[in-house]
Amino acid sequence: MEEECYENAEIKKINAVKELFDNFATRSMAYDFHHVIGLVKFDSFVKTLHTFTENLEKFKEHLRDLKASGCTLLYDALRRGARELEKVKERFPDCRLRIICLTDGNDSGSQTEPVAVTVKLLKSDVTVDSILLGNVENNMVHGISNATGGCCFKPQTTKDGLKLFEIETVLSLEQRKPKKKLDASSISEVGDIITFLALVNKWTIQAPFFLISTLKKKIRESKDGRFMEKEKRILEELRSLHCDPHPFFRVFPSESDFSFWRILMQGPPDTPYQSGVFELYCQFGPDYPVKPPVLRFVTNVYHCNVNSVGRICHNIFDRNYSAHITMKEIFDAVYGLLIIPEPDDPLDSILAEEFLTSREMYEQEAKRHTEEHAGKSLDDM
């Protein structure tokens, strides 16, 4: 762990671990994910540095004192993690259990064998996500992650590593599609683990969309009092956007579920996004309009306030939201972000730094990215 982590950056692996876990805690708080986390260090000994807590600032304080020394008891540490998580499960039976293992992938000195620890993890229903640091290949760690329904990542640069924990599906198990796990009874030798390499399917949005006649029928039904408050409000928003359309947005509600909208947005003129047409989706949850809808980009967009899975950072979705906010106002806010980014409140810290230190480069890359990913016309979409 004292070796350098990436070829082109003089950063030691132990410092990379600190940075990545710090980013995990920071983003968990920013996204309001309810994580209860502990910290286990493994070198010549396996030691629990911090018991489970919801106080992520305390967790970050313990990270600063991490030092590397001696061996790497990786498999023993995984076994310790499984035992500690079993205790949590006893108190909170509905919680999901996960180990995030940041390592150079090289076990040395563990008394626990990889087969035994994999069986233990599966029986305890613990998912292992692993992040391999540095120039290392380790099919065993990769296999354990896949066998337990987790993922194995190998960032090539510091930037790639930090961006991992800006992705919601990496931050939270609740945000990802479940993966198949290996049956614990089928594991008898190391080869059984290594050969189980699952494919991660990309989640795609597929839904049929309203015809105007269907929309008019829904509006008529709403006048008959057949709808609850949420449905009435959604139809009010649709009616408003139909009668007074937003000049840069087109809305296509799903025919089977009109609380789900497909949205097309034209990029703002005189910005790097002006030649683009961007696809978004909007999902109105059960608590709408008390709570805001979920609005995300489907089209990949190069922007410091939008992360790699389309989440948008704007105060209209949290502290500035109220039940009186209309969808047109929300569209205006998102459109405004593309005109004037807010680097002081970013979702992508790397792009925010680029915007502040090299704005011309940022805008050139945003323009190139738009041409590549959002180059279709409205009619082609």
XYZ file of C-alpha atoms in Angstrom:
381
model
C 0.000 0.000 0.000
C 3.050 2.290 0.178
C 3.666 1.857 -3.555
C 2.529 4.407 -6.108
C -1.015 3.770 -7.283
C -1.172 5.089 -10.834
C 1.555 5.219 -13.433
C 1.204 8.914 -14.203
C 0.535 10.223 -10.710
C 2.720 9.996 -7.645
C 0.003 8.996 -5.224
C 0.498 6.103 -2.836
C -2.169 3.434 -2.656
C -2.993 4.172 0.977
C -3.628 7.820 0.064
C -5.811 6.719 -2.843
C -7.850 4.616 -0.394
C -8.327 7.667 1.842
C -9.403 9.867 -1.064
C -11.842 7.324 -2.479
C -13.518 6.488 0.837
C -13.690 10.194 1.689
C -15.452 10.803 -1.619
C -17.815 7.892 -0.894
C -18.819 9.444 2.436
C -19.151 12.948 0.976
C -21.332 11.820 -1.930
C -23.476 9.601 0.304
C -24.312 12.676 2.363
C -24.893 14.838 -0.719
C -27.279 12.274 -2.245
C -28.978 11.673 1.119
C -28.334 7.927 1.065
C -28.998 6.372 4.461
C -25.823 4.367 4.953
C -24.654 2.865 8.224
C -20.942 2.187 7.796
C -17.922 0.865 9.644
C -14.214 0.783 8.825
C -11.928 -2.260 8.924
C -8.202 -1.965 8.201
C -6.146 -4.966 7.144
C -2.348 -5.199 6.999
C -0.418 -7.562 9.297
C -3.520 -7.526 11.493
C -7.231 -7.072 10.888
C -8.546 -4.240 13.014
C -11.953 -2.586 13.270
C -11.129 1.122 13.331
C -14.684 2.386 13.505
C -17.871 0.567 14.485
C -21.064 1.077 12.506
C -22.392 4.616 12.474
C -24.639 6.931 10.494
C -22.273 9.822 11.270
C -20.240 9.945 8.070
C -18.157 12.899 9.262
C -16.818 10.712 12.090
C -16.054 8.028 9.530
C -14.048 10.554 7.495
C -12.044 11.528 10.580
C -10.913 7.926 11.077
C -9.798 7.745 7.446
C -7.187 10.446 7.983
C -5.263 8.269 10.448
C -4.879 5.287 8.100
C -1.307 4.082 7.612
C 0.021 1.160 5.591
C 2.245 -1.530 7.098
C 3.100 -5.213 6.817
C 1.100 -7.937 5.106
C -2.325 -7.784 3.451
C -4.794 -10.077 5.226
C -7.503 -9.523 2.631
C -9.494 -12.745 3.058
C -9.360 -12.499 6.856
C -10.689 -8.934 6.581
C -13.584 -10.033 4.373
C -14.479 -12.700 6.922
C -14.351 -10.103 9.724
C -16.586 -7.813 7.690
C -19.143 -10.578 7.165
C -19.272 -11.308 10.911
C -19.701 -7.634 11.790
C -22.479 -7.236 9.230
C -24.311 -10.272 10.610
C -24.630 -8.393 13.918
C -26.155 -5.428 12.103
C -28.613 -7.745 10.347
C -29.814 -9.053 13.709
C -30.773 -5.520 14.759
C -32.020 -4.344 11.365
C -33.315 -7.389 9.467
C -34.469 -5.386 6.425
C -31.132 -3.722 5.695
C -28.916 -4.793 2.785
C -25.351 -5.803 3.588
C -22.329 -4.768 1.559
C -18.556 -4.651 1.848
C -16.659 -2.096 -0.241
C -13.142 -3.477 -0.482
C -10.407 -1.079 -1.631
C -7.216 -3.035 -2.133
C -4.220 -3.654 -4.355
C -5.695 -7.135 -4.732
C -2.770 -9.028 -3.256
C -3.582 -11.206 -0.247
C -0.615 -12.273 1.835
C -0.797 -14.105 5.132
C -4.527 -14.751 5.570
C -5.531 -17.827 7.533
C -8.912 -17.828 5.776
C -9.068 -19.497 2.372
C -10.898 -17.742 -0.492
C -13.411 -20.591 -0.863
C -14.332 -20.439 2.822
C -14.748 -16.667 2.855
C -16.861 -16.696 -0.318
C -19.200 -19.312 1.180
C -19.397 -17.243 4.372
C -20.279 -14.085 2.430
C -22.977 -15.868 0.424
C -24.561 -17.492 3.472
C -24.594 -14.105 5.226
C -26.078 -12.484 2.096
C -23.253 -9.935 1.883
C -22.462 -8.256 -1.434
C -18.815 -7.373 -2.085
C -17.875 -4.461 -4.327
C -14.124 -4.358 -4.895
C -11.883 -1.624 -6.245
C -8.420 -2.698 -7.368
C -5.752 -0.025 -7.040
C -2.592 0.109 -9.099
C -1.232 -2.156 -11.794
C -2.588 -5.478 -10.560
C -4.706 -8.344 -11.847
C -6.576 -10.485 -9.341
C -9.196 -12.863 -10.688
C -9.937 -14.098 -7.170
C -11.110 -10.722 -5.862
C -12.986 -10.175 -9.116
C -14.581 -13.604 -8.752
C -15.618 -13.023 -5.128
C -17.299 -9.751 -6.098
C -19.222 -11.339 -8.944
C -20.118 -14.451 -6.939
C -21.699 -12.289 -4.228
C -23.643 -10.129 -6.693
C -21.223 -7.211 -6.551
C -18.945 -5.452 -9.017
C -15.189 -5.199 -9.415
C -13.690 -1.921 -10.617
C -10.163 -1.088 -11.710
C -9.746 2.667 -12.194
C -6.758 3.578 -14.336
C -6.308 7.121 -13.022
C -7.040 9.141 -9.891
C -9.776 10.931 -11.840
C -11.434 7.621 -12.781
C -11.305 6.488 -9.166
C -12.925 9.639 -7.809
C -15.642 9.560 -10.473
C -16.625 6.039 -9.376
C -18.130 7.404 -6.176
C -20.084 10.039 -8.053
C -22.186 7.255 -9.620
C -25.310 6.413 -7.638
C -25.303 2.747 -8.604
C -21.825 2.462 -7.077
C -22.765 4.430 -3.975
C -25.945 2.512 -3.166
C -27.138 -1.057 -3.705
C -30.707 0.256 -3.765
C -29.978 2.123 -6.990
C -28.780 -0.842 -9.028
C -30.406 -3.799 -10.700
C -29.804 -7.000 -8.670
C -27.247 -9.435 -10.079
C -27.350 -13.191 -9.901
C -25.338 -14.673 -7.032
C -23.496 -17.962 -6.948
C -25.104 -20.745 -4.898
C -22.917 -21.298 -1.816
C -23.409 -25.067 -2.057
C -21.863 -25.085 -5.536
C -18.468 -23.788 -4.363
C -15.908 -26.455 -3.555
C -12.710 -25.108 -5.095
C -11.070 -21.871 -6.188
C -11.960 -22.451 -9.841
C -15.674 -22.281 -9.018
C -15.216 -18.659 -7.920
C -13.006 -17.496 -10.760
C -15.233 -18.888 -13.496
C -18.351 -17.143 -12.180
C -18.045 -13.770 -13.907
C -21.435 -12.108 -14.304
C -22.349 -9.569 -16.937
C -23.653 -6.225 -15.756
C -26.648 -5.295 -17.850
C -27.111 -1.665 -18.741
C -30.438 -0.381 -17.494
C -32.484 1.142 -20.267
C -35.755 2.994 -20.217
C -38.444 1.535 -22.405
C -42.052 2.640 -22.269
C -44.824 3.349 -24.766
C -46.029 6.924 -24.992
C -49.303 8.816 -25.111
C -51.202 9.812 -28.163
C -52.908 13.208 -27.873
C -56.315 11.483 -27.922
C -55.327 9.374 -24.915
C -54.167 12.463 -23.047
C -57.482 14.208 -23.692
C -59.327 11.144 -22.389
C -57.268 11.186 -19.182
C -58.027 14.872 -18.692
C -61.776 14.206 -19.096
C -61.567 11.379 -16.561
C -59.853 13.672 -14.073
C -62.849 16.021 -14.194
C -65.081 13.116 -13.147
C -63.186 12.845 -9.853
C -61.683 9.413 -10.536
C -58.138 10.508 -9.698
C -56.209 11.001 -6.480
C -54.297 14.208 -5.702
C -51.057 13.038 -7.333
C -52.765 12.063 -10.595
C -54.789 15.274 -10.700
C -51.666 17.372 -10.279
C -49.772 15.486 -12.998
C -52.676 16.012 -15.391
C -52.777 19.705 -14.491
C -49.090 19.929 -15.402
C -49.690 18.094 -18.676
C -52.632 20.320 -19.533
C -50.571 23.428 -18.792
C -47.656 22.261 -20.944
C -50.058 21.276 -23.723
C -51.766 24.687 -23.758
C -48.590 26.705 -23.169
C -45.643 24.539 -24.285
C -42.116 25.216 -23.126
C -40.220 26.474 -26.198
C -37.291 24.098 -25.703
C -38.946 20.994 -24.188
C -41.255 18.326 -25.599
C -43.066 15.984 -23.222
C -44.211 12.423 -24.034
C -46.067 10.783 -21.111
C -46.195 6.999 -21.018
C -49.492 5.499 -22.150
C -49.329 2.728 -19.566
C -48.208 4.996 -16.695
C -48.657 8.733 -17.150
C -46.543 9.410 -14.036
C -43.556 8.566 -16.254
C -42.566 11.095 -18.924
C -40.063 10.966 -21.725
C -38.715 14.453 -22.420
C -36.701 15.952 -25.279
C -34.815 19.199 -24.719
C -33.096 21.396 -27.282
C -29.748 22.776 -26.154
C -29.624 26.506 -25.310
C -28.335 28.833 -28.051
C -24.861 30.356 -27.630
C -23.718 27.522 -25.370
C -21.634 24.382 -26.022
C -24.946 22.482 -26.011
C -26.721 24.490 -28.726
C -26.442 21.828 -31.435
C -27.771 19.054 -29.200
C -31.099 17.409 -28.474
C -31.084 15.767 -25.043
C -33.372 13.013 -23.803
C -34.516 13.072 -20.183
C -37.087 11.186 -18.147
C -39.318 12.289 -15.311
C -40.821 9.965 -12.696
C -43.461 11.268 -10.298
C -43.223 9.347 -7.034
C -46.080 8.433 -4.662
C -45.533 11.581 -2.542
C -45.726 14.044 -5.438
C -46.402 17.002 -5.291
C -45.272 17.150 -1.663
C -41.920 15.774 -2.808
C -40.278 16.689 -6.123
C -40.329 14.427 -9.163
C -37.187 12.607 -10.246
C -35.831 14.233 -13.403
C -32.744 12.730 -15.043
C -30.779 12.969 -18.253
C -30.774 9.836 -20.402
C -28.425 11.415 -22.938
C -24.866 11.631 -21.655
C -24.106 15.307 -20.981
C -20.749 16.932 -20.203
C -21.672 19.156 -17.254
C -20.364 19.667 -13.731
C -23.893 19.626 -12.254
C -24.918 16.352 -13.922
C -23.318 13.043 -13.034
C -22.577 10.104 -15.307
C -25.992 8.491 -14.703
C -27.955 11.666 -15.375
C -28.659 12.949 -11.871
C -29.069 16.731 -11.802
C -27.850 18.920 -8.958
C -30.090 21.966 -8.525
C -31.706 23.391 -5.409
C -35.145 23.261 -7.052
C -35.049 19.503 -6.373
C -34.325 19.901 -2.656
C -34.188 23.006 -0.450
C -35.977 25.320 -2.895
C -38.711 22.866 -3.831
C -42.321 23.318 -2.740
C -45.580 21.727 -3.813
C -46.387 24.896 -5.755
C -43.389 24.539 -8.100
C -44.593 23.743 -11.616
C -42.927 21.475 -14.148
C -42.336 24.472 -16.376
C -40.341 26.087 -13.572
C -38.350 22.879 -13.156
C -37.654 22.796 -16.901
C -36.493 26.422 -16.713
C -34.106 25.561 -13.872
C -32.537 22.632 -15.733
C -32.307 24.657 -18.931
C -30.655 27.454 -16.958
C -27.967 25.101 -15.675
C -26.869 24.441 -19.246
C -26.599 28.190 -19.791
C -24.818 28.958 -16.508
C -23.259 25.969 -14.691
C -22.867 26.102 -10.910
C -19.342 24.770 -10.213
C -19.578 25.632 -6.505
C -22.305 23.009 -6.076
C -21.145 20.211 -8.407
C -21.991 16.563 -8.856
C -18.828 16.006 -10.876
C -15.973 17.585 -8.926
C -13.453 16.901 -11.696
C -15.492 18.832 -14.265
C -16.159 21.614 -11.759
C -12.422 22.092 -11.284
C -11.923 22.098 -15.054
C -14.675 24.718 -15.466
C -13.052 26.979 -12.862
C -9.440 26.586 -13.993
C -9.761 26.042 -17.744
C -13.168 27.181 -18.917
C -12.230 27.278 -22.594
C -11.132 23.630 -22.494
C -14.315 22.719 -20.584
C -16.534 24.349 -23.192
C -14.636 22.824 -26.114
C -15.027 19.355 -24.623
C -18.703 19.991 -23.823
C -19.274 20.990 -27.452
C -17.464 17.912 -28.770
C -19.346 15.689 -26.321
C -22.679 17.202 -27.392
C -21.951 16.570 -31.066
C -21.066 12.948 -30.270
C -23.903 12.056 -27.885
C -26.714 14.519 -28.656
C -26.307 15.116 -32.372
C -29.703 13.816 -33.529
C -32.468 16.197 -34.530
C -35.812 16.360 -32.719
C -37.498 14.547 -35.589
C -34.939 11.722 -35.451
C -35.481 11.257 -31.713
